[in-house]
Short mmCIF file of C-alpha atoms in Angstrom, two decimals:
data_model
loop_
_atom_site.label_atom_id
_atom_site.label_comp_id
_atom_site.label_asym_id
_atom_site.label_seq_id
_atom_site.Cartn_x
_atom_site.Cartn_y
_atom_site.Cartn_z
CA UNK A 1 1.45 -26.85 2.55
CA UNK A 2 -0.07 -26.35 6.36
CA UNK A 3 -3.87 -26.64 5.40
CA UNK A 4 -4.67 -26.99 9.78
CA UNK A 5 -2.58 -24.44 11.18
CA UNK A 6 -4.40 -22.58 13.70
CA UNK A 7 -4.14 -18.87 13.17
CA UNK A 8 -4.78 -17.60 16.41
CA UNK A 9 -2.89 -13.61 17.25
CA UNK A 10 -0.93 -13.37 19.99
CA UNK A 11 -1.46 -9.56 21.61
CA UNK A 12 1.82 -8.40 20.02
CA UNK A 13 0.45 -9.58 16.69
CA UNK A 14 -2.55 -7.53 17.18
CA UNK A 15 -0.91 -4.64 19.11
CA UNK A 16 1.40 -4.40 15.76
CA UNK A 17 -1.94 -4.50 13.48
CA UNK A 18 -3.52 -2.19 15.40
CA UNK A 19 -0.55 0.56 14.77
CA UNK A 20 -1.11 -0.18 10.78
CA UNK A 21 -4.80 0.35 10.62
CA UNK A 22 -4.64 3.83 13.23
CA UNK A 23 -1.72 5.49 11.42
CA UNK A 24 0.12 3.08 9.21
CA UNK A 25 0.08 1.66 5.52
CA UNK A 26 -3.16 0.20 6.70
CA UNK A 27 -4.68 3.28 7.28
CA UNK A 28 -3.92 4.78 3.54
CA UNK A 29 -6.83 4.88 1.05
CA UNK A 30 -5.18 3.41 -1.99
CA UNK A 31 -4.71 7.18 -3.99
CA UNK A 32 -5.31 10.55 -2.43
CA UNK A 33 -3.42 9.06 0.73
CA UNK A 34 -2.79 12.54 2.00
CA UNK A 35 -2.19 16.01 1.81
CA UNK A 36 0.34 18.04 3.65
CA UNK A 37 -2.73 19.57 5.79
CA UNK A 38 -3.19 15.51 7.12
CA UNK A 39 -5.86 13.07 6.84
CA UNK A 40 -7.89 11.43 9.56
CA UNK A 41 -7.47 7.61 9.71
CA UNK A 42 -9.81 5.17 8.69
CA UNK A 43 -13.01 4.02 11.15
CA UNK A 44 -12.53 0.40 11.36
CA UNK A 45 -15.15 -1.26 13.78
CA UNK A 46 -14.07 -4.75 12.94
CA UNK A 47 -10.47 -5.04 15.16
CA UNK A 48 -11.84 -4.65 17.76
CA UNK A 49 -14.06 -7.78 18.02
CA UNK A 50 -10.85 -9.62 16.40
CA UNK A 51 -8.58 -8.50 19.38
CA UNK A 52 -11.13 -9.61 22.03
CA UNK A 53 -11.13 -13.26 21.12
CA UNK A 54 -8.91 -13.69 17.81
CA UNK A 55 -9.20 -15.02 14.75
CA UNK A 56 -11.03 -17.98 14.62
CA UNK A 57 -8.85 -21.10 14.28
CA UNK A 58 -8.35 -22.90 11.10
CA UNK A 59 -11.28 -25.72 10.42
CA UNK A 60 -9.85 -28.87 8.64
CA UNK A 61 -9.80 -28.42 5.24
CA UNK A 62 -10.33 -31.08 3.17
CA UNK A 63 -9.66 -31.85 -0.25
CA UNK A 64 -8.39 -29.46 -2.82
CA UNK A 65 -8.82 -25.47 -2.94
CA UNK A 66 -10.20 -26.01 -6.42
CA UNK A 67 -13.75 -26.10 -7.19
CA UNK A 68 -16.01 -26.73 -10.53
CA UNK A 69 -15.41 -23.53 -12.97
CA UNK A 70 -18.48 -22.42 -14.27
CA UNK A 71 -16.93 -19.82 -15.89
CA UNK A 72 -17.99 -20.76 -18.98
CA UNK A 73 -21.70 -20.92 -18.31
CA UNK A 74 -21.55 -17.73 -16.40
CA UNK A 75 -20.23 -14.89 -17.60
CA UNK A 76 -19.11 -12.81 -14.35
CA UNK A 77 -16.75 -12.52 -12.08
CA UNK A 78 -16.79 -11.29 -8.42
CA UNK A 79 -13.86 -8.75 -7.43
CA UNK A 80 -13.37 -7.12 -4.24
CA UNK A 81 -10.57 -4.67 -3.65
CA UNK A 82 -9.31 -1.36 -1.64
CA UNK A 83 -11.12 1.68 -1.60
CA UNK A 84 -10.14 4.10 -4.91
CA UNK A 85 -7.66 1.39 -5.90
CA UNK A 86 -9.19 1.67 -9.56
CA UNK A 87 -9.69 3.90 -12.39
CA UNK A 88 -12.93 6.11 -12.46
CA UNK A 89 -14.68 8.28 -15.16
CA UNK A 90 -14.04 12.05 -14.95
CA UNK A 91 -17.86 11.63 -13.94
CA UNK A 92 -17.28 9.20 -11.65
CA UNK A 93 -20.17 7.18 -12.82
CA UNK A 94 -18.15 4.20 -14.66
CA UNK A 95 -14.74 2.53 -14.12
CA UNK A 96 -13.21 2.37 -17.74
CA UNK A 97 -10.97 -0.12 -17.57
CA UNK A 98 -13.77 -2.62 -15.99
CA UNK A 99 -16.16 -1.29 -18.24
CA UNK A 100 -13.74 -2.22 -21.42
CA UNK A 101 -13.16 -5.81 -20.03
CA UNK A 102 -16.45 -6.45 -20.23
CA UNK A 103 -17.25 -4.97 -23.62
CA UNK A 104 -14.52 -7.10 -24.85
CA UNK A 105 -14.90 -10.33 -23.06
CA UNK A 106 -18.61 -10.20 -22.58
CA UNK A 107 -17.55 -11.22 -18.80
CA UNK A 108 -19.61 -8.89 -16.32
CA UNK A 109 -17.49 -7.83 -13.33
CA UNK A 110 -19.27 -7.13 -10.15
CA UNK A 111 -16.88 -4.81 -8.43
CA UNK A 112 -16.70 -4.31 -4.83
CA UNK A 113 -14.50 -1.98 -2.55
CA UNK A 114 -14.94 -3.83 0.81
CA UNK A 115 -11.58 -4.60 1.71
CA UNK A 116 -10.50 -1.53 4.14
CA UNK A 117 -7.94 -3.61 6.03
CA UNK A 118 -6.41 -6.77 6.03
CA UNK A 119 -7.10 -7.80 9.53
CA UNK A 120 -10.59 -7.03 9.18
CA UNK A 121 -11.37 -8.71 5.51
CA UNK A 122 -9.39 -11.78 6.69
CA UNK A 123 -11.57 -12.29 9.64
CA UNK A 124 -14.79 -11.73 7.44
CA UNK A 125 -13.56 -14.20 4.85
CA UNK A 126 -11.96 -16.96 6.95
CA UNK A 127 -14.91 -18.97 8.49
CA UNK A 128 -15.79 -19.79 4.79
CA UNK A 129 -12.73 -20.52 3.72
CA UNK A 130 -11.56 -22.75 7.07
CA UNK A 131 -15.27 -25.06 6.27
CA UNK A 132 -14.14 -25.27 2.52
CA UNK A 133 -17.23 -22.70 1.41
CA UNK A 134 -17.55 -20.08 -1.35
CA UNK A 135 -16.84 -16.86 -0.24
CA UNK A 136 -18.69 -15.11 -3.11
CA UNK A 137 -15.71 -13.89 -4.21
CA UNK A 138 -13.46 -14.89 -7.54
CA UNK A 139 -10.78 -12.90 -7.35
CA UNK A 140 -9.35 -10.53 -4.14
CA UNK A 141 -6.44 -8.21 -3.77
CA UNK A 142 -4.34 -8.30 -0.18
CA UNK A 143 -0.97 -7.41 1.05
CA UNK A 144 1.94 -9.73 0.66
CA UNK A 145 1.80 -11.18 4.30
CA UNK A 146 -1.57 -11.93 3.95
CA UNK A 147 -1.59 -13.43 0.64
CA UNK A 148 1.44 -15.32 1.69
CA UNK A 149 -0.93 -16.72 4.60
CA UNK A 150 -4.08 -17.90 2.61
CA UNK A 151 -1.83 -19.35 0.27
CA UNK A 152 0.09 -21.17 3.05
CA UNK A 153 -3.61 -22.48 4.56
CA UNK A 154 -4.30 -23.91 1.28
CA UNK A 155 -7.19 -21.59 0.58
CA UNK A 156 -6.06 -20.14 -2.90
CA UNK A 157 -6.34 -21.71 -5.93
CA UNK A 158 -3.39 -22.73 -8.29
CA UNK A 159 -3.60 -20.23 -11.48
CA UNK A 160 -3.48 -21.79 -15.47
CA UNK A 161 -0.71 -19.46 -16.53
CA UNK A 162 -2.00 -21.14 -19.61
CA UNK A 163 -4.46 -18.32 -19.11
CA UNK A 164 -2.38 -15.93 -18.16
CA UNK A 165 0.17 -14.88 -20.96
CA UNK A 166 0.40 -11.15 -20.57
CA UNK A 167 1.05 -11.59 -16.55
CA UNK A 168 3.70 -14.62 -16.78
CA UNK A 169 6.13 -12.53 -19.86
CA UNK A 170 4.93 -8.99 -18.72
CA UNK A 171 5.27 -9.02 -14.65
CA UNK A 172 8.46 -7.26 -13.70
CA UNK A 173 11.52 -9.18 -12.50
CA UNK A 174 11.39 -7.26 -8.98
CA UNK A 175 7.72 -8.67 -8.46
CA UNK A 176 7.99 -12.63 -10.41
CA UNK A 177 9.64 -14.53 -7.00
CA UNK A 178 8.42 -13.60 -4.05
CA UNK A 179 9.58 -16.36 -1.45
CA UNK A 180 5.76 -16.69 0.12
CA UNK A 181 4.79 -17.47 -3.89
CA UNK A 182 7.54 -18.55 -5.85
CA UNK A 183 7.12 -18.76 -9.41
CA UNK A 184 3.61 -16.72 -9.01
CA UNK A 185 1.74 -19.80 -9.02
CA UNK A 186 -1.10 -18.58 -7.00
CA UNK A 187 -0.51 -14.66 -7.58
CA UNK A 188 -0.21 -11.45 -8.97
CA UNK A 189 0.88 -8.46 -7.97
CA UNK A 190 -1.75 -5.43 -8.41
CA UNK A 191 0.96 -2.71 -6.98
CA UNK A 192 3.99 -2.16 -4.84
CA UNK A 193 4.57 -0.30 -2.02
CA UNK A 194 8.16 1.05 -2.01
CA UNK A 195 9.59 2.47 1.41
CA UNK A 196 12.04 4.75 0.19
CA UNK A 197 13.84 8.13 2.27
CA UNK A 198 12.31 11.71 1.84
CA UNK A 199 13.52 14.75 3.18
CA UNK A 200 12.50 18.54 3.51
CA UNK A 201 15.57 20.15 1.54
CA UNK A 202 14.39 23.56 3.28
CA UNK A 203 14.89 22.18 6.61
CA UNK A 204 18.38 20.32 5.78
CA UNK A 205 19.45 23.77 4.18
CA UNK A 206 19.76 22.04 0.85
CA UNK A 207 21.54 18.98 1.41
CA UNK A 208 20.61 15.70 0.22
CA UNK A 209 19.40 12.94 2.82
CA UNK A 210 20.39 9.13 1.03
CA UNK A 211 21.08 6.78 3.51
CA UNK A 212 19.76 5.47 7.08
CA UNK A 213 23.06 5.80 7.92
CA UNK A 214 22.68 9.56 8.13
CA UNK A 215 18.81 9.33 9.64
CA UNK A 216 21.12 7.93 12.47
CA UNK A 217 23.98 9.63 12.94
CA UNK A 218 24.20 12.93 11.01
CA UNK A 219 24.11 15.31 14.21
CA UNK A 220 22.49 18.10 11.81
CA UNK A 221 19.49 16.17 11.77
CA UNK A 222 19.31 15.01 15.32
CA UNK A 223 16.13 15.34 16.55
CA UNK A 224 13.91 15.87 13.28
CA UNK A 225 13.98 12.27 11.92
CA UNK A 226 11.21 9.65 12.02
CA UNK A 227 10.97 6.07 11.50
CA UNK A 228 8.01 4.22 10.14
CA UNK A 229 5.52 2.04 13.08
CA UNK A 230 5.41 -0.71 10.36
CA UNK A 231 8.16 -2.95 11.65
CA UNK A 232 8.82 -4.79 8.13
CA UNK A 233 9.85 -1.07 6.58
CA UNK A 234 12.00 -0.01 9.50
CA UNK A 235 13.72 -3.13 10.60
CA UNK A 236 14.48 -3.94 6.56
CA UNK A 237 15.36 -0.57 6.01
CA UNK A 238 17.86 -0.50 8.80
CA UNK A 239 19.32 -4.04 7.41
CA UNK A 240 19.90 -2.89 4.41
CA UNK A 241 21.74 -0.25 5.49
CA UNK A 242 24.30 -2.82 7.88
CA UNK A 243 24.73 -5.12 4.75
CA UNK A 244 22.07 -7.69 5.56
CA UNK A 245 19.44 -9.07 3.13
CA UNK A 246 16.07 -8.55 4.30
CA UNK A 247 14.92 -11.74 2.72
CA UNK A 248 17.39 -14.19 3.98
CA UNK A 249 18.20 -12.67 7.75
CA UNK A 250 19.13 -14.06 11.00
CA UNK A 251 17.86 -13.34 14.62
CA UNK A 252 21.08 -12.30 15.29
CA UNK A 253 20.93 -9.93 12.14
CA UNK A 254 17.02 -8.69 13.00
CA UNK A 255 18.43 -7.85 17.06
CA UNK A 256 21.66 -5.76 15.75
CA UNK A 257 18.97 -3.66 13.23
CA UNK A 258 17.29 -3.53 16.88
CA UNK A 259 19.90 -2.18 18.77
CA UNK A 260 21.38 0.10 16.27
CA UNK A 261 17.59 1.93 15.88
CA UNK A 262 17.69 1.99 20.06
CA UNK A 263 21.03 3.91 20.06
CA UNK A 264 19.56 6.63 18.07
CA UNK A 265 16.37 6.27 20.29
CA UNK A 266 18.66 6.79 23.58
CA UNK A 267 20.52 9.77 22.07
CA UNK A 268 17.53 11.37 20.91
CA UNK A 269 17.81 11.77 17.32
CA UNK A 270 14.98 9.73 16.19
CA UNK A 271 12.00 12.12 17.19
CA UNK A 272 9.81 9.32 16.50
CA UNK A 273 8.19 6.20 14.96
CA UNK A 274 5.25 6.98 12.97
CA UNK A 275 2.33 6.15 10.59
CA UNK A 276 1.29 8.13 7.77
CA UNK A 277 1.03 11.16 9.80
CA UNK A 278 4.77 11.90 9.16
CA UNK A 279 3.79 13.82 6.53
CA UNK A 280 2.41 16.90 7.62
CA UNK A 281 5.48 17.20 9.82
CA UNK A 282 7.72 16.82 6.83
CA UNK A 283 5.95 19.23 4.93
CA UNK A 284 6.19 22.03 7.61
CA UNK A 285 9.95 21.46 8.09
CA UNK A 286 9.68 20.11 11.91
CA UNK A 287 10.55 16.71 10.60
CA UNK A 288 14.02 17.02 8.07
CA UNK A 289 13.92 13.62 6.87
CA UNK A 290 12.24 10.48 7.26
CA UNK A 291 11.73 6.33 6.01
CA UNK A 292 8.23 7.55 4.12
CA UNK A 293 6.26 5.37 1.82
CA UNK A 294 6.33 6.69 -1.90
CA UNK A 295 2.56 7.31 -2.82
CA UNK A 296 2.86 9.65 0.22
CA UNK A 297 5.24 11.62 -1.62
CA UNK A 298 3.72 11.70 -4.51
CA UNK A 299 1.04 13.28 -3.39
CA UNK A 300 3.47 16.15 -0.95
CA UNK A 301 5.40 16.59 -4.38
CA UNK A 302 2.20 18.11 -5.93
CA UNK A 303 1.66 20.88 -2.86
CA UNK A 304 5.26 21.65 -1.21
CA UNK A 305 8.35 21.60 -4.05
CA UNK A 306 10.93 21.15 -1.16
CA UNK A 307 10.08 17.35 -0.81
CA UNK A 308 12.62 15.21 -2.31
CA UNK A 309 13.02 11.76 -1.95
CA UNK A 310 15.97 9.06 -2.14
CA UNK A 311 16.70 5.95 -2.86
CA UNK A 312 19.92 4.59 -0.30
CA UNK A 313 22.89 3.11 -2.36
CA UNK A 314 22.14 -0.07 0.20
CA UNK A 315 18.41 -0.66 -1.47
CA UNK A 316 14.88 -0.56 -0.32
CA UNK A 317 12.14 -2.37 0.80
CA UNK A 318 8.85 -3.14 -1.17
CA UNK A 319 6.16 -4.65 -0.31
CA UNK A 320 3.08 -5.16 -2.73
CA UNK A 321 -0.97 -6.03 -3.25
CA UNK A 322 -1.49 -8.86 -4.67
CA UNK A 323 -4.42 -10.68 -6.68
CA UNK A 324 -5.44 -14.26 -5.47
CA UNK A 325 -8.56 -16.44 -6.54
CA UNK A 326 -9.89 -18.01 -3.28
CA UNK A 327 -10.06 -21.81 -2.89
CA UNK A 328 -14.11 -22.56 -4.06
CA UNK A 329 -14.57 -19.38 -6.55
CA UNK A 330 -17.07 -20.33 -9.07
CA UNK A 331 -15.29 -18.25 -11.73
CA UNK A 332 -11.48 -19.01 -11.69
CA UNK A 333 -11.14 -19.06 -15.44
CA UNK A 334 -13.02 -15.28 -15.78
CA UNK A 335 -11.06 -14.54 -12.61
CA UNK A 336 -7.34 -15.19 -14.32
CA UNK A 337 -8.80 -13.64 -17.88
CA UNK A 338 -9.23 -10.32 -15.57
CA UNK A 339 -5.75 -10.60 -13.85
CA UNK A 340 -4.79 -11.38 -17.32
CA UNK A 341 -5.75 -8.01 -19.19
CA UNK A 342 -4.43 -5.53 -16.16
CA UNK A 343 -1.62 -7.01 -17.50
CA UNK A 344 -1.87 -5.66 -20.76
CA UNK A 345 0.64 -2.45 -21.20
CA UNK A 346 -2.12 -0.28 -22.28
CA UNK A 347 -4.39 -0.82 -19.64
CA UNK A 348 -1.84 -0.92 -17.06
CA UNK A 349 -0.78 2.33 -17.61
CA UNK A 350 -4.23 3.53 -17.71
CA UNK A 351 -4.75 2.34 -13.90
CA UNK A 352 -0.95 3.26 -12.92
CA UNK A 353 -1.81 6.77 -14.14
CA UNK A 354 -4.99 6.85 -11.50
CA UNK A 355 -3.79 4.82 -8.48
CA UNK A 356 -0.33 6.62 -8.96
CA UNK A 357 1.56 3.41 -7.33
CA UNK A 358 4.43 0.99 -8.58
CA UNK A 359 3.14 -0.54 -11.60
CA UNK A 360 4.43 -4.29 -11.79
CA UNK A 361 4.19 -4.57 -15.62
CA UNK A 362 6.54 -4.30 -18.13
CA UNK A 363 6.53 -2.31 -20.91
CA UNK A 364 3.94 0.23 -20.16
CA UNK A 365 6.34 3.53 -20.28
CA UNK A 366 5.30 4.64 -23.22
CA UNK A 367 1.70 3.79 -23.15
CA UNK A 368 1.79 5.88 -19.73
CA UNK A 369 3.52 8.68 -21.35
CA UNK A 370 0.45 9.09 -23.49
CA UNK A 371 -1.36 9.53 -20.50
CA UNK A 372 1.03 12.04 -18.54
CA UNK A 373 4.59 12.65 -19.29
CA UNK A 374 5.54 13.45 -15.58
CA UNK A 375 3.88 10.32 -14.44
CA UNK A 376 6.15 7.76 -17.31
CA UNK A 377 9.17 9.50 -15.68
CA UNK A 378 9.02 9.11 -12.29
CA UNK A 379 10.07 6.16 -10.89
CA UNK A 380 8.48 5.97 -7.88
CA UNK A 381 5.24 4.89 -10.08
CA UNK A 382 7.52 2.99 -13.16
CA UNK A 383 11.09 2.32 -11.41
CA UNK A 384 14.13 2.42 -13.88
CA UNK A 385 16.48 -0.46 -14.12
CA UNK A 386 18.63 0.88 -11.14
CA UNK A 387 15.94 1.41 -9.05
CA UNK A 388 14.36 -1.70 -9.83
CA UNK A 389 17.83 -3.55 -8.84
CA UNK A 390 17.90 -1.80 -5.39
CA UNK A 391 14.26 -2.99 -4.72
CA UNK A 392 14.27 -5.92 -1.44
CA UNK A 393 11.57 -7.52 -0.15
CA UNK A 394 11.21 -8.16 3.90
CA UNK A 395 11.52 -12.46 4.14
CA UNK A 396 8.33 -14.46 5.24
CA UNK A 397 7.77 -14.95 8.66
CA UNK A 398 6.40 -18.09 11.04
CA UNK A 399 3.90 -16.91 13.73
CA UNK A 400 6.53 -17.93 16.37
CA UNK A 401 9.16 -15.07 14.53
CA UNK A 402 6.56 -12.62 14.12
CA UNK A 403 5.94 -12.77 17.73
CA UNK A 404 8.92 -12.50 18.94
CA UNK A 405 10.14 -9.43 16.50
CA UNK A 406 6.63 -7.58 16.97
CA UNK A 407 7.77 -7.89 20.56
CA UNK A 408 11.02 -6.33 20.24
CA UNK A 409 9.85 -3.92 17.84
CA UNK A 410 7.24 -2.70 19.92
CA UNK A 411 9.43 -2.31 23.16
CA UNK A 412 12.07 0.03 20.79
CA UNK A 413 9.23 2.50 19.29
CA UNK A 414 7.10 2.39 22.89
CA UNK A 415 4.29 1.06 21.61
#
């Protein structure tokens, strides 16, 4: 494990993180993401200083990420997460499923939405991590690249899955072996993020949009097609669709996902690369179909009934949230009794049915159908078997590959 790599961004890195937080995935408030009339993007104040002088490198870290429990002298545990990434009273004065835990467990949660972007909470939390500190924190939720990087750096604790029965038998097979974690020894997911195909069947006078393969080349659609700014959705997407596994690909394979996007770029039938703002486009008609990101069209589903969406024969990509304990939490063992019981089928389907993204547990359909019929049936919040099997997550990345495709990626969508 590289505990002293220095995590310095290159300008591509940042150019590439910037485009998330403006417009893309990073820009999405975890569950009314948007409405067909659009939604203004987050104000984040904190790239700005990052992007000036970069992250601060790596201190030395010494020792192990592990530090003395107290969990069982103090009952709490610290949790940060997204904004409205968790279930709230019709009042909005509680959060049930917190409020539960703690009724049962006796374990008070202190509950905190700081985490707006991954960029910025990294850079808040890194100092103290990199000089082997606290970060006041027990337990935090970030995306896959991110919580493949802190575990990398040696700054998240090793979980007791002895502690952790209902996540190790109930976490879905699509989710259990990521290749940044494998095994989920030092995570769990809280969500996936499937990039799937929508289309406007109004504007496509009925017919049914499936594959990249027509985004590319179906000269009906020329000119009213987009393409996601987040490289990982578009590149993988475009893999899948030549045969190639996003997980286990090649330069070679990444540049000839490249240059097949650029000839529908040169003959003008991408109209462009975008963020979440795709939507209100879609929903008017002026874009016919589109790489779109699935709680987006859950929430166009509920206003316009010509959205459909698709999954390609050739798969799609998800990416996920994930739940780490930071190397010096005081409360590890409170921490993985938390993870632990959003786990449970019953109260996973009572936070599915809020957040309205992929749940990763098992065996919550019917507990979810309790909740809402419509929501136990769609599979872009529980995916079937076949969906499931189509799911492929984009491979791990050094800094020196990220570079370099960030690079190429940017010169294809003019960024």
């Amino acid at each position: 494990m590289e505990r002293h790599e220095t995590e310095r961004l290159t300008s591509v890195q940042l150019a590439a993180m910037r485009r998330s937080l403006s417009n893309g995935r990073g820009a999405l408030t975890r569950r009314s993401l948007l409405r067909a009339s659009g939604m203004g993007a987050l104000a984040l104040g904190g790239i700005s200083t990052l992007g000036a002088c970069g992250i601060p490198p790596a201190g030395r870290t010494e020792g192990s990420a592990a530090s003395d429990d107290h969990s069982a002298k103090e009952k709490e545990v610290h949790f940060s997460n997204w904004t409205e990434y968790m279930d709230v009273s019709e009042d909005e004065k509680s959060r049930p499923t917190l409020q539960a835990f703690t009724e049962r467990t006796g374990i008070k949660v202190k509950y905190t939405e700081d985490i707006n972007d991954n960029v910025e909470f990294f850079g808040k939390i890194k100092p103290q991590l990199a000089a082997g500190q606290n970060t006041g924190r027990d337990l935090i939720c970030v995306t896959d690249w991110l919580a493949a990087r802190i575990i990398r750096l040696g700054w998240a604790q090793k979980l007791d899955h002895a502690n952790l029965p209902h996540a190790f038998a109930n976490v879905s097979a699509q989710f259990r072996t990521p290749d940044w974690d494998p095994g989920r020894a030092y995570s769990f997911p809280w969500t996936g993020i499937p990039a799937v195909i929508a289309y406007n069947k109004k504007a496509t006078g009925g017919r049914k949009v499936d594959s990249v393969t027509q985004l590319l080349d179906d000269p009906k659609l020329k000119g009213r097609v987009s393409f996601l700014s987040e490289m990982r959705d578009t590149v993988g997407m475009t893999l899948l669709d030549q045969g190639k596994d996003p997980g286990k690909f090649s330069d070679a394979d990444f540049d000839g996902a490249i240059g097949r996007l650029q000839k529908a770029v040169d003959k003008k039938q991408i109209r462009r690369f975008t963020g979440n703002d795709y939507t209100a486009d879609l929903s008017k008609g002026d874009i016919a179909a589109c790489v779109a990101w699935a709680g987006d069209i859950i929430q166009l589903q509920a206003d316009n009934p010509d959205i459909e969406y698709a999954i390609p024969a050739a798969g799609y990509i998800t990416s996920s949230d994930n739940l780490l304990v930071p190397a010096q939490a005081r409360h590890k063992t409170n921490a993985e009794k938390l993870i632990d019981y959003y786990y449970e089928p019953p109260v996973a389907a009572q936070l599915a049915a809020y957040i309205n993204y992929v749940c990763p547990v098992d065996g919550v359909r019917e507990e979810l159908a309790g909740i809402d019929e419509s929501m136990a049936s769609n599979t872009l919040i529980l995916p079937d078997k076949e969906m499931a099997a189509k799911s492929r997550s984009f491979r791990s990345l050094s800094t020196k590959e990220e570079t370099a495709y960030e690079e190429k990626f940017a010169k294809l969508i003019g960024a």
